[in-house]
Amino acid sequence: MTAFFNTTLGLPYGWAWTIATLVGILAIALPLMLAVAMVIYVDRKIWAAMALRRGPNVVGPFGLLQSFADGLKVFLQETIVPAAANRGLFLLAPIITFTVALIVWAVVPFQPGVVVANINVGLLYVLAASSLGVYGVILSGWASNSKYPFYSALRAAAQMVSYEVAIGFILISVVMWSGSFNLTAIVEAQKGVLNTPINGFFLNPLLFPMAIMFFISALAETQRAPFDLTEAESELVAGYQTEYSSMSFALFWLGEYANVILMCALNAILFWGGYLPPLDWAPLYVVPGIVWLLLKMCFFFFVFSWVKATVPRYRYDQLMRLGWKVFLPVSLFWVFLVSGVLMYARVGVPA
């Protein structure tokens, strides 16, 4: 795209690069905002179907405009800041949560060459940027100057940090097997896994357990059921966003669902072939890679909703025990196991 603005339109390279980058950002951010509105609708429809209810079905055809009606409602409401709250941090917290949820998408490859920033340390960027989300949660709970939001913020911080440690070790196994931190290179390394026509690390018996653990950790990282302890209504009213209203409240929900969509994309990219078709068969490559990626993301979002509709909430001690006493030691052991197998097979070591 930079070449188009530079060569075709005759703009200086600096301006061409800047405009091309802005266009790329808007091409991702605007559809993502629309996707967030629609996945909220889909989420509610899936829950309703599993509970034998109708779900949204009044506003617009089949209820498709329900999310936009909800958005208009919160937009027209008054933003109320508690008298004892720290006003600056109170208003900054949802902005941080929403912004962090967007910036991670800069390194997500939608198909070969279609990525805003194809950097060599893309996976490290994802870990670094996504870990910043905890600051928005902590600030919202503390700045509210209210007891229950503060409790919820502490819970969320402990939960997110705990599972990020396990996610880090899980990703090390993927990096060692693919030999790169670049997300596009990780996807390309999944072509014809183990000399089969199947694309995806899930077929690898060493990485399949990591794929399952990553999915469960993604549920905890995004505070989705059964790990939604930060919004345990019987204990905390509604969590760290209790004191928020209007658009500040909406930004938290937009950020949460943007993170859910991101985790669906990372599940697909890291273990299930990303933009590659399921089979390494030439006719399937006629379908654009972004279509395969979106189909896989839709599948994982359905599973996210399925889990929320059917699995009861964990207790907090169960949540922490799973993270520290199960996932952490298992993922750490798996790093040694994968590295040992790779060293034994001399994968990536020059002769």
Short mmCIF file of N, CA and C in Angstrom, two decimals, residues 71 74-77 79 94 245-252 254:
data_model
loop_
_atom_site.label_atom_id
_atom_site.label_comp_id
_atom_site.label_asym_id
_atom_site.label_seq_id
_atom_site.Cartn_x
_atom_site.Cartn_y
_atom_site.Cartn_z
N GLY A 71 -26.04 0.47 22.36
CA GLY A 71 -24.97 1.46 22.26
C GLY A 71 -25.51 2.88 22.27
N VAL A 74 -26.52 3.85 25.93
CA VAL A 74 -25.44 4.25 26.84
C VAL A 74 -24.80 5.56 26.38
N PHE A 75 -24.81 5.82 25.06
CA PHE A 75 -24.24 7.06 24.55
C PHE A 75 -25.04 8.27 25.02
N LEU A 76 -26.34 8.10 25.14
CA LEU A 76 -27.21 9.21 25.52
C LEU A 76 -27.32 9.38 27.03
N GLN A 77 -26.79 8.42 27.79
CA GLN A 77 -26.84 8.54 29.24
C GLN A 77 -25.80 9.53 29.74
N THR A 79 -22.70 10.67 32.02
CA THR A 79 -21.54 10.08 32.67
C THR A 79 -21.46 10.59 34.10
N PRO A 94 -11.15 3.21 31.65
CA PRO A 94 -11.79 2.54 30.51
C PRO A 94 -11.12 2.84 29.18
N SER A 245 -20.86 4.41 34.28
CA SER A 245 -22.11 4.54 33.52
C SER A 245 -21.79 5.10 32.14
N SER A 246 -22.79 5.14 31.30
CA SER A 246 -22.69 5.76 29.99
C SER A 246 -21.54 5.16 29.16
N MET A 247 -20.82 6.01 28.41
CA MET A 247 -19.80 5.52 27.48
C MET A 247 -18.59 4.94 28.20
N SER A 248 -18.30 5.41 29.41
CA SER A 248 -17.18 4.82 30.15
C SER A 248 -17.45 3.37 30.47
N PHE A 249 -18.71 3.05 30.80
CA PHE A 249 -19.10 1.66 31.02
C PHE A 249 -19.03 0.87 29.71
N ALA A 250 -19.49 1.50 28.62
CA ALA A 250 -19.49 0.81 27.32
C ALA A 250 -18.07 0.49 26.86
N LEU A 251 -17.11 1.37 27.16
CA LEU A 251 -15.73 1.11 26.75
C LEU A 251 -15.18 -0.16 27.39
N PHE A 252 -15.57 -0.43 28.64
CA PHE A 252 -15.13 -1.67 29.28
C PHE A 252 -15.66 -2.88 28.53
N LEU A 254 -16.72 -2.99 25.36
CA LEU A 254 -16.09 -3.05 24.04
C LEU A 254 -14.69 -3.65 24.14
#
